[in-house]
Structures are given as C-alpha cells and as structure tokens.
mmCIF file of the C-alpha atoms, coordinates in Angstrom:
data_MODEL
# 
_entry.id   MODEL 
# 
loop_
_atom_site.group_PDB 
_atom_site.id 
_atom_site.type_symbol 
_atom_site.label_atom_id 
_atom_site.label_alt_id 
_atom_site.label_comp_id 
_atom_site.label_asym_id 
_atom_site.label_entity_id 
_atom_site.label_seq_id 
_atom_site.pdbx_PDB_ins_code 
_atom_site.Cartn_x 
_atom_site.Cartn_y 
_atom_site.Cartn_z 
_atom_site.occupancy 
_atom_site.B_iso_or_equiv 
_atom_site.pdbx_formal_charge 
_atom_site.auth_seq_id 
_atom_site.auth_comp_id 
_atom_site.auth_asym_id 
_atom_site.auth_atom_id 
_atom_site.pdbx_PDB_model_num 
ATOM 1   C CA . MET A 1 1   ? 163.520 148.803 -34.380 1.00 0.00 ? 1   MET A CA 1 
ATOM 2   C CA . ALA A 1 2   ? 160.461 149.650 -32.679 1.00 0.00 ? 2   ALA A CA 1 
ATOM 3   C CA . ALA A 1 3   ? 158.000 148.615 -35.647 1.00 0.00 ? 3   ALA A CA 1 
ATOM 4   C CA . LEU A 1 4   ? 156.421 144.995 -34.467 1.00 0.00 ? 4   LEU A CA 1 
ATOM 5   C CA . LYS A 1 5   ? 155.631 142.350 -36.661 1.00 0.00 ? 5   LYS A CA 1 
ATOM 6   C CA . PRO A 1 6   ? 152.095 142.606 -38.300 1.00 0.00 ? 6   PRO A CA 1 
ATOM 7   C CA . GLY A 1 7   ? 149.522 141.105 -35.763 1.00 0.00 ? 7   GLY A CA 1 
ATOM 8   C CA . LEU A 1 8   ? 151.463 142.315 -32.737 1.00 0.00 ? 8   LEU A CA 1 
ATOM 9   C CA . ARG A 1 9   ? 150.560 144.942 -30.720 1.00 0.00 ? 9   ARG A CA 1 
ATOM 10  C CA . ALA A 1 10  ? 152.333 144.601 -27.468 1.00 0.00 ? 10  ALA A CA 1 
ATOM 11  C CA . VAL A 1 11  ? 155.194 143.554 -25.941 1.00 0.00 ? 11  VAL A CA 1 
ATOM 12  C CA . LEU A 1 12  ? 156.129 141.777 -22.339 1.00 0.00 ? 12  LEU A CA 1 
ATOM 13  C CA . PHE A 1 13  ? 159.525 141.641 -20.866 1.00 0.00 ? 13  PHE A CA 1 
ATOM 14  C CA . ASP A 1 14  ? 160.693 139.729 -18.132 1.00 0.00 ? 14  ASP A CA 1 
ATOM 15  C CA . LEU A 1 15  ? 162.594 141.513 -15.749 1.00 0.00 ? 15  LEU A CA 1 
ATOM 16  C CA . ASP A 1 16  ? 165.479 139.880 -14.099 1.00 0.00 ? 16  ASP A CA 1 
ATOM 17  C CA . GLY A 1 17  ? 168.194 138.459 -16.806 1.00 0.00 ? 17  GLY A CA 1 
ATOM 18  C CA . THR A 1 18  ? 166.570 140.405 -19.324 1.00 0.00 ? 18  THR A CA 1 
ATOM 19  C CA . LEU A 1 19  ? 166.082 143.651 -18.692 1.00 0.00 ? 19  LEU A CA 1 
ATOM 20  C CA . LEU A 1 20  ? 168.357 143.941 -15.677 1.00 0.00 ? 20  LEU A CA 1 
ATOM 21  C CA . ASP A 1 21  ? 171.270 142.290 -13.663 1.00 0.00 ? 21  ASP A CA 1 
ATOM 22  C CA . SER A 1 22  ? 169.783 141.818 -10.345 1.00 0.00 ? 22  SER A CA 1 
ATOM 23  C CA . ILE A 1 23  ? 172.661 139.454 -8.771  1.00 0.00 ? 23  ILE A CA 1 
ATOM 24  C CA . PRO A 1 24  ? 174.767 142.183 -7.672  1.00 0.00 ? 24  PRO A CA 1 
ATOM 25  C CA . ASP A 1 25  ? 171.572 142.777 -5.276  1.00 0.00 ? 25  ASP A CA 1 
ATOM 26  C CA . LEU A 1 26  ? 170.429 139.216 -4.581  1.00 0.00 ? 26  LEU A CA 1 
ATOM 27  C CA . ALA A 1 27  ? 174.421 138.511 -3.665  1.00 0.00 ? 27  ALA A CA 1 
ATOM 28  C CA . GLU A 1 28  ? 174.586 141.422 -1.038  1.00 0.00 ? 28  GLU A CA 1 
ATOM 29  C CA . ALA A 1 29  ? 171.085 140.287 0.530   1.00 0.00 ? 29  ALA A CA 1 
ATOM 30  C CA . CYS A 1 30  ? 172.255 136.686 0.755   1.00 0.00 ? 30  CYS A CA 1 
ATOM 31  C CA . HIS A 1 31  ? 175.577 137.802 1.926   1.00 0.00 ? 31  HIS A CA 1 
ATOM 32  C CA . ARG A 1 32  ? 174.029 140.114 4.894   1.00 0.00 ? 32  ARG A CA 1 
ATOM 33  C CA . MET A 1 33  ? 171.253 136.702 5.623   1.00 0.00 ? 33  MET A CA 1 
ATOM 34  C CA . MET A 1 34  ? 174.185 134.216 5.966   1.00 0.00 ? 34  MET A CA 1 
ATOM 35  C CA . VAL A 1 35  ? 176.193 136.524 8.451   1.00 0.00 ? 35  VAL A CA 1 
ATOM 36  C CA . GLU A 1 36  ? 173.217 137.096 10.319  1.00 0.00 ? 36  GLU A CA 1 
ATOM 37  C CA . LEU A 1 37  ? 172.635 133.538 10.439  1.00 0.00 ? 37  LEU A CA 1 
ATOM 38  C CA . GLY A 1 38  ? 176.240 132.865 11.341  1.00 0.00 ? 38  GLY A CA 1 
ATOM 39  C CA . ARG A 1 39  ? 176.918 130.938 8.632   1.00 0.00 ? 39  ARG A CA 1 
ATOM 40  C CA . PRO A 1 40  ? 179.957 131.656 6.057   1.00 0.00 ? 40  PRO A CA 1 
ATOM 41  C CA . PRO A 1 41  ? 178.557 133.721 2.988   1.00 0.00 ? 41  PRO A CA 1 
ATOM 42  C CA . HIS A 1 42  ? 178.903 132.820 -0.519  1.00 0.00 ? 42  HIS A CA 1 
ATOM 43  C CA . ASP A 1 43  ? 180.457 134.418 -3.593  1.00 0.00 ? 43  ASP A CA 1 
ATOM 44  C CA . ILE A 1 44  ? 178.685 136.087 -5.948  1.00 0.00 ? 44  ILE A CA 1 
ATOM 45  C CA . GLU A 1 45  ? 179.467 133.742 -8.749  1.00 0.00 ? 45  GLU A CA 1 
ATOM 46  C CA . VAL A 1 46  ? 178.223 131.000 -6.112  1.00 0.00 ? 46  VAL A CA 1 
ATOM 47  C CA . ILE A 1 47  ? 174.741 133.253 -5.942  1.00 0.00 ? 47  ILE A CA 1 
ATOM 48  C CA . ARG A 1 48  ? 174.703 133.470 -9.325  1.00 0.00 ? 48  ARG A CA 1 
ATOM 49  C CA . SER A 1 49  ? 174.659 129.688 -9.854  1.00 0.00 ? 49  SER A CA 1 
ATOM 50  C CA . PHE A 1 50  ? 171.642 129.566 -7.213  1.00 0.00 ? 50  PHE A CA 1 
ATOM 51  C CA . VAL A 1 51  ? 169.690 132.084 -9.110  1.00 0.00 ? 51  VAL A CA 1 
ATOM 52  C CA . GLY A 1 52  ? 166.988 131.306 -11.295 1.00 0.00 ? 52  GLY A CA 1 
ATOM 53  C CA . LYS A 1 53  ? 163.745 129.171 -9.464  1.00 0.00 ? 53  LYS A CA 1 
ATOM 54  C CA . GLY A 1 54  ? 162.571 131.663 -7.028  1.00 0.00 ? 54  GLY A CA 1 
ATOM 55  C CA . MET A 1 55  ? 163.677 133.256 -3.487  1.00 0.00 ? 55  MET A CA 1 
ATOM 56  C CA . ILE A 1 56  ? 162.755 130.001 -1.581  1.00 0.00 ? 56  ILE A CA 1 
ATOM 57  C CA . ASN A 1 57  ? 165.132 127.971 -3.742  1.00 0.00 ? 57  ASN A CA 1 
ATOM 58  C CA . LEU A 1 58  ? 167.841 130.609 -3.478  1.00 0.00 ? 58  LEU A CA 1 
ATOM 59  C CA . VAL A 1 59  ? 167.505 130.597 0.356   1.00 0.00 ? 59  VAL A CA 1 
ATOM 60  C CA . ARG A 1 60  ? 167.647 126.657 0.741   1.00 0.00 ? 60  ARG A CA 1 
ATOM 61  C CA . ARG A 1 61  ? 170.585 126.576 -1.750  1.00 0.00 ? 61  ARG A CA 1 
ATOM 62  C CA . CYS A 1 62  ? 172.622 128.809 0.345   1.00 0.00 ? 62  CYS A CA 1 
ATOM 63  C CA . LEU A 1 63  ? 171.761 127.002 3.847   1.00 0.00 ? 63  LEU A CA 1 
ATOM 64  C CA . ALA A 1 64  ? 172.626 123.509 1.964   1.00 0.00 ? 64  ALA A CA 1 
ATOM 65  C CA . GLU A 1 65  ? 175.628 124.559 0.569   1.00 0.00 ? 65  GLU A CA 1 
ATOM 66  C CA . SER A 1 66  ? 177.104 125.771 3.952   1.00 0.00 ? 66  SER A CA 1 
ATOM 67  C CA . GLY A 1 67  ? 175.232 122.954 6.067   1.00 0.00 ? 67  GLY A CA 1 
ATOM 68  C CA . SER A 1 68  ? 171.596 121.922 6.783   1.00 0.00 ? 68  SER A CA 1 
ATOM 69  C CA . ALA A 1 69  ? 168.586 123.507 4.978   1.00 0.00 ? 69  ALA A CA 1 
ATOM 70  C CA . GLU A 1 70  ? 165.588 122.338 7.183   1.00 0.00 ? 70  GLU A CA 1 
ATOM 71  C CA . ALA A 1 71  ? 162.222 123.252 6.154   1.00 0.00 ? 71  ALA A CA 1 
ATOM 72  C CA . ALA A 1 72  ? 162.147 125.763 9.556   1.00 0.00 ? 72  ALA A CA 1 
ATOM 73  C CA . GLU A 1 73  ? 165.642 126.729 8.969   1.00 0.00 ? 73  GLU A CA 1 
ATOM 74  C CA . VAL A 1 74  ? 164.988 127.593 5.611   1.00 0.00 ? 74  VAL A CA 1 
ATOM 75  C CA . ASP A 1 75  ? 161.541 129.345 6.505   1.00 0.00 ? 75  ASP A CA 1 
ATOM 76  C CA . ALA A 1 76  ? 163.283 131.539 9.167   1.00 0.00 ? 76  ALA A CA 1 
ATOM 77  C CA . ALA A 1 77  ? 165.951 132.367 6.382   1.00 0.00 ? 77  ALA A CA 1 
ATOM 78  C CA . VAL A 1 78  ? 163.771 133.543 4.000   1.00 0.00 ? 78  VAL A CA 1 
ATOM 79  C CA . ASP A 1 79  ? 162.176 136.099 6.272   1.00 0.00 ? 79  ASP A CA 1 
ATOM 80  C CA . VAL A 1 80  ? 165.898 137.624 7.237   1.00 0.00 ? 80  VAL A CA 1 
ATOM 81  C CA . PHE A 1 81  ? 166.713 137.401 3.378   1.00 0.00 ? 81  PHE A CA 1 
ATOM 82  C CA . ARG A 1 82  ? 163.716 139.459 2.855   1.00 0.00 ? 82  ARG A CA 1 
ATOM 83  C CA . ARG A 1 83  ? 164.384 141.978 5.031   1.00 0.00 ? 83  ARG A CA 1 
ATOM 84  C CA . HIS A 1 84  ? 167.972 142.505 3.697   1.00 0.00 ? 84  HIS A CA 1 
ATOM 85  C CA . TYR A 1 85  ? 166.852 142.238 -0.059  1.00 0.00 ? 85  TYR A CA 1 
ATOM 86  C CA . ALA A 1 86  ? 164.193 145.198 0.836   1.00 0.00 ? 86  ALA A CA 1 
ATOM 87  C CA . VAL A 1 87  ? 167.072 147.353 1.607   1.00 0.00 ? 87  VAL A CA 1 
ATOM 88  C CA . VAL A 1 88  ? 169.531 146.450 -1.076  1.00 0.00 ? 88  VAL A CA 1 
ATOM 89  C CA . ASN A 1 89  ? 167.064 145.765 -3.779  1.00 0.00 ? 89  ASN A CA 1 
ATOM 90  C CA . GLY A 1 90  ? 168.291 148.320 -6.816  1.00 0.00 ? 90  GLY A CA 1 
ATOM 91  C CA . GLU A 1 91  ? 171.292 149.566 -5.241  1.00 0.00 ? 91  GLU A CA 1 
ATOM 92  C CA . ARG A 1 92  ? 173.944 147.149 -7.360  1.00 0.00 ? 92  ARG A CA 1 
ATOM 93  C CA . THR A 1 93  ? 171.573 146.213 -9.837  1.00 0.00 ? 93  THR A CA 1 
ATOM 94  C CA . VAL A 1 94  ? 172.688 146.951 -13.653 1.00 0.00 ? 94  VAL A CA 1 
ATOM 95  C CA . ILE A 1 95  ? 170.401 147.625 -16.656 1.00 0.00 ? 95  ILE A CA 1 
ATOM 96  C CA . TYR A 1 96  ? 171.408 146.066 -19.583 1.00 0.00 ? 96  TYR A CA 1 
ATOM 97  C CA . PRO A 1 97  ? 173.113 147.880 -22.098 1.00 0.00 ? 97  PRO A CA 1 
ATOM 98  C CA . GLY A 1 98  ? 170.389 148.885 -25.029 1.00 0.00 ? 98  GLY A CA 1 
ATOM 99  C CA . VAL A 1 99  ? 167.406 148.059 -22.635 1.00 0.00 ? 99  VAL A CA 1 
ATOM 100 C CA . VAL A 1 100 ? 166.302 151.920 -21.973 1.00 0.00 ? 100 VAL A CA 1 
ATOM 101 C CA . GLU A 1 101 ? 167.019 152.449 -25.759 1.00 0.00 ? 101 GLU A CA 1 
ATOM 102 C CA . ALA A 1 102 ? 164.740 149.475 -26.724 1.00 0.00 ? 102 ALA A CA 1 
ATOM 103 C CA . LEU A 1 103 ? 161.970 150.520 -24.333 1.00 0.00 ? 103 LEU A CA 1 
ATOM 104 C CA . ALA A 1 104 ? 161.956 153.687 -25.116 1.00 0.00 ? 104 ALA A CA 1 
ATOM 105 C CA . ALA A 1 105 ? 161.778 153.494 -29.067 1.00 0.00 ? 105 ALA A CA 1 
ATOM 106 C CA . PHE A 1 106 ? 159.034 150.757 -28.171 1.00 0.00 ? 106 PHE A CA 1 
ATOM 107 C CA . GLU A 1 107 ? 157.486 153.522 -25.658 1.00 0.00 ? 107 GLU A CA 1 
ATOM 108 C CA . ALA A 1 108 ? 157.694 156.131 -29.095 1.00 0.00 ? 108 ALA A CA 1 
ATOM 109 C CA . ALA A 1 109 ? 155.877 153.971 -31.417 1.00 0.00 ? 109 ALA A CA 1 
ATOM 110 C CA . GLY A 1 110 ? 152.944 153.599 -29.244 1.00 0.00 ? 110 GLY A CA 1 
ATOM 111 C CA . VAL A 1 111 ? 153.567 149.872 -28.292 1.00 0.00 ? 111 VAL A CA 1 
ATOM 112 C CA . PRO A 1 112 ? 152.376 148.899 -25.287 1.00 0.00 ? 112 PRO A CA 1 
ATOM 113 C CA . MET A 1 113 ? 154.419 146.880 -22.807 1.00 0.00 ? 113 MET A CA 1 
ATOM 114 C CA . ALA A 1 114 ? 154.112 144.742 -19.440 1.00 0.00 ? 114 ALA A CA 1 
ATOM 115 C CA . CYS A 1 115 ? 156.509 143.631 -17.262 1.00 0.00 ? 115 CYS A CA 1 
ATOM 116 C CA . VAL A 1 116 ? 155.959 139.870 -16.298 1.00 0.00 ? 116 VAL A CA 1 
ATOM 117 C CA . THR A 1 117 ? 158.395 138.482 -13.441 1.00 0.00 ? 117 THR A CA 1 
ATOM 118 C CA . ASN A 1 118 ? 158.600 136.070 -10.753 1.00 0.00 ? 118 ASN A CA 1 
ATOM 119 C CA . LYS A 1 119 ? 159.729 138.442 -8.405  1.00 0.00 ? 119 LYS A CA 1 
ATOM 120 C CA . PRO A 1 120 ? 157.512 138.960 -5.398  1.00 0.00 ? 120 PRO A CA 1 
ATOM 121 C CA . GLY A 1 121 ? 155.670 142.387 -6.272  1.00 0.00 ? 121 GLY A CA 1 
ATOM 122 C CA . ALA A 1 122 ? 156.943 144.037 -2.908  1.00 0.00 ? 122 ALA A CA 1 
ATOM 123 C CA . PHE A 1 123 ? 160.530 143.927 -4.740  1.00 0.00 ? 123 PHE A CA 1 
ATOM 124 C CA . THR A 1 124 ? 159.244 144.470 -8.360  1.00 0.00 ? 124 THR A CA 1 
ATOM 125 C CA . GLY A 1 125 ? 157.798 147.889 -7.962  1.00 0.00 ? 125 GLY A CA 1 
ATOM 126 C CA . PRO A 1 126 ? 160.649 149.371 -5.875  1.00 0.00 ? 126 PRO A CA 1 
ATOM 127 C CA . LEU A 1 127 ? 163.148 147.624 -8.266  1.00 0.00 ? 127 LEU A CA 1 
ATOM 128 C CA . LEU A 1 128 ? 161.342 149.034 -11.407 1.00 0.00 ? 128 LEU A CA 1 
ATOM 129 C CA . ALA A 1 129 ? 161.379 152.669 -9.917  1.00 0.00 ? 129 ALA A CA 1 
ATOM 130 C CA . ARG A 1 130 ? 164.943 152.315 -8.287  1.00 0.00 ? 130 ARG A CA 1 
ATOM 131 C CA . THR A 1 131 ? 166.256 151.471 -12.043 1.00 0.00 ? 131 THR A CA 1 
ATOM 132 C CA . GLY A 1 132 ? 163.953 154.336 -13.645 1.00 0.00 ? 132 GLY A CA 1 
ATOM 133 C CA . ILE A 1 133 ? 162.120 152.255 -15.983 1.00 0.00 ? 133 ILE A CA 1 
ATOM 134 C CA . ASP A 1 134 ? 159.130 151.626 -14.460 1.00 0.00 ? 134 ASP A CA 1 
ATOM 135 C CA . ARG A 1 135 ? 157.714 154.792 -16.526 1.00 0.00 ? 135 ARG A CA 1 
ATOM 136 C CA . PHE A 1 136 ? 157.531 152.073 -19.460 1.00 0.00 ? 136 PHE A CA 1 
ATOM 137 C CA . PHE A 1 137 ? 155.386 149.630 -18.340 1.00 0.00 ? 137 PHE A CA 1 
ATOM 138 C CA . ALA A 1 138 ? 151.572 150.054 -18.557 1.00 0.00 ? 138 ALA A CA 1 
ATOM 139 C CA . VAL A 1 139 ? 151.137 146.899 -16.661 1.00 0.00 ? 139 VAL A CA 1 
ATOM 140 C CA . THR A 1 140 ? 153.335 144.939 -13.825 1.00 0.00 ? 140 THR A CA 1 
ATOM 141 C CA . VAL A 1 141 ? 152.442 141.011 -13.161 1.00 0.00 ? 141 VAL A CA 1 
ATOM 142 C CA . SER A 1 142 ? 154.645 139.730 -10.250 1.00 0.00 ? 142 SER A CA 1 
ATOM 143 C CA . GLY A 1 143 ? 154.994 136.384 -9.159  1.00 0.00 ? 143 GLY A CA 1 
ATOM 144 C CA . ASP A 1 144 ? 152.489 136.771 -6.363  1.00 0.00 ? 144 ASP A CA 1 
ATOM 145 C CA . THR A 1 145 ? 150.048 138.515 -8.597  1.00 0.00 ? 145 THR A CA 1 
ATOM 146 C CA . LEU A 1 146 ? 148.422 135.214 -9.359  1.00 0.00 ? 146 LEU A CA 1 
ATOM 147 C CA . PRO A 1 147 ? 148.256 132.000 -7.436  1.00 0.00 ? 147 PRO A CA 1 
ATOM 148 C CA . GLU A 1 148 ? 150.637 130.544 -10.660 1.00 0.00 ? 148 GLU A CA 1 
ATOM 149 C CA . LYS A 1 149 ? 154.276 131.880 -11.816 1.00 0.00 ? 149 LYS A CA 1 
ATOM 150 C CA . LYS A 1 150 ? 155.897 131.260 -15.096 1.00 0.00 ? 150 LYS A CA 1 
ATOM 151 C CA . PRO A 1 151 ? 156.409 129.439 -16.661 1.00 0.00 ? 151 PRO A CA 1 
ATOM 152 C CA . HIS A 1 152 ? 152.686 128.661 -16.363 1.00 0.00 ? 152 HIS A CA 1 
ATOM 153 C CA . PRO A 1 153 ? 150.974 130.658 -18.792 1.00 0.00 ? 153 PRO A CA 1 
ATOM 154 C CA . ALA A 1 154 ? 148.589 132.786 -16.364 1.00 0.00 ? 154 ALA A CA 1 
ATOM 155 C CA . PRO A 1 155 ? 150.928 135.385 -15.597 1.00 0.00 ? 155 PRO A CA 1 
ATOM 156 C CA . LEU A 1 156 ? 151.102 136.477 -19.522 1.00 0.00 ? 156 LEU A CA 1 
ATOM 157 C CA . ILE A 1 157 ? 147.567 135.739 -20.296 1.00 0.00 ? 157 ILE A CA 1 
ATOM 158 C CA . HIS A 1 158 ? 146.816 138.001 -17.551 1.00 0.00 ? 158 HIS A CA 1 
ATOM 159 C CA . ALA A 1 159 ? 148.997 140.774 -18.555 1.00 0.00 ? 159 ALA A CA 1 
ATOM 160 C CA . CYS A 1 160 ? 147.580 140.350 -22.093 1.00 0.00 ? 160 CYS A CA 1 
ATOM 161 C CA . GLU A 1 161 ? 144.098 141.026 -20.676 1.00 0.00 ? 161 GLU A CA 1 
ATOM 162 C CA . LEU A 1 162 ? 145.128 144.179 -18.710 1.00 0.00 ? 162 LEU A CA 1 
ATOM 163 C CA . LEU A 1 163 ? 147.124 145.620 -21.967 1.00 0.00 ? 163 LEU A CA 1 
ATOM 164 C CA . GLY A 1 164 ? 143.915 144.786 -23.944 1.00 0.00 ? 164 GLY A CA 1 
ATOM 165 C CA . VAL A 1 165 ? 145.369 142.472 -26.523 1.00 0.00 ? 165 VAL A CA 1 
ATOM 166 C CA . GLY A 1 166 ? 144.945 138.770 -27.621 1.00 0.00 ? 166 GLY A CA 1 
ATOM 167 C CA . VAL A 1 167 ? 147.914 136.542 -26.506 1.00 0.00 ? 167 VAL A CA 1 
ATOM 168 C CA . ALA A 1 168 ? 148.615 135.847 -30.172 1.00 0.00 ? 168 ALA A CA 1 
ATOM 169 C CA . GLU A 1 169 ? 149.195 139.660 -30.307 1.00 0.00 ? 169 GLU A CA 1 
ATOM 170 C CA . ALA A 1 170 ? 151.769 139.965 -27.514 1.00 0.00 ? 170 ALA A CA 1 
ATOM 171 C CA . LEU A 1 171 ? 155.283 139.358 -27.875 1.00 0.00 ? 171 LEU A CA 1 
ATOM 172 C CA . MET A 1 172 ? 157.257 138.050 -25.055 1.00 0.00 ? 172 MET A CA 1 
ATOM 173 C CA . VAL A 1 173 ? 160.882 138.665 -24.195 1.00 0.00 ? 173 VAL A CA 1 
ATOM 174 C CA . GLY A 1 174 ? 162.808 136.901 -21.819 1.00 0.00 ? 174 GLY A CA 1 
ATOM 175 C CA . ASP A 1 175 ? 166.259 135.141 -20.802 1.00 0.00 ? 175 ASP A CA 1 
ATOM 176 C CA . SER A 1 176 ? 164.763 131.458 -20.358 1.00 0.00 ? 176 SER A CA 1 
# 
C-alpha cells in the first residue's frame, strides 16, 4: 500500500475533509460566535453546507442566514469566530478511518509527506498536534503561508520545493 508508482517520491495531503472531519469544531465555534453576537446559532448540518471556501465565507454565510452580513459585521464576526475556534480547534475533530494506518505505512516506506491546507497556520499546527498526526509531515503549508491558496498551484509547488521533489514526482490527495 505504501509503495508509490514509479517516478513518484512524495505525497501531499489536504487536511479538512481528507484526513480529518473538523466540521464538529467549526460548528461549535460558529455556535459560540452566533450566541456571542446575539444571533440564533445554526445546526451542524447547516454549518456543514457552509464549509468549503474558507473562514470568511463560513462566517459570512452564518451571518447572512440569520439576517444581515455587511462587511463590517463580517469583519467583527471573523475575530469572534477566530477566538472561539482557537479554543475548540481539535476537541471534536475526528480522524477518518484508515488515515493513521496509511500515514504510518508511507512513513515506514520512507515516503516524505506534506500537509497542504487552506486552513490558517494559527489553527493548522495546533490541529495536527492535537490529533497526533503532526509527526507524519515533514512540511506543512497553510492557507496563509503564501499569498495564494489552493486551488492555485503555488502552495503545492512550495511544498514540493520544501520536500526537495519536483511537482511531477508528488501525488496530491484531497477531497475536492
């Protein structure tokens, strides 16, 4: 399982939705944010439908669903969300079945791995550590490491450069 096709020398992994289900933590942070802002909180399944285009979009959608989402309101709410997410980040996150075994198999085979995510760095490192999978990654590229985020190729190219492999020698594993 850990053997790579000829010519491949490294594996890059997305984080949320690929290795981890972090929706429970995001939903809890959204819940706390909405309560603090005096707005009705959303069900976890509603939050799940909001996730996928970054933190600002998540916050904007939470606000819009409960009324207005003016730019100043979103900016203020993002700060509230970040504060709550820093507290709950990793508390309820679930590692998908087979992930630890797969990462361990790649590690045992000597395959270098990187985590390439759009999650801000302030949350990426703590989440990887709290779930215990940080040890598998030689490189982590977060959403604020570079000016560009995925799907722009720059984060993947950067991870490959840090791993010392060409982009044609790396496999990217992600959920979208």
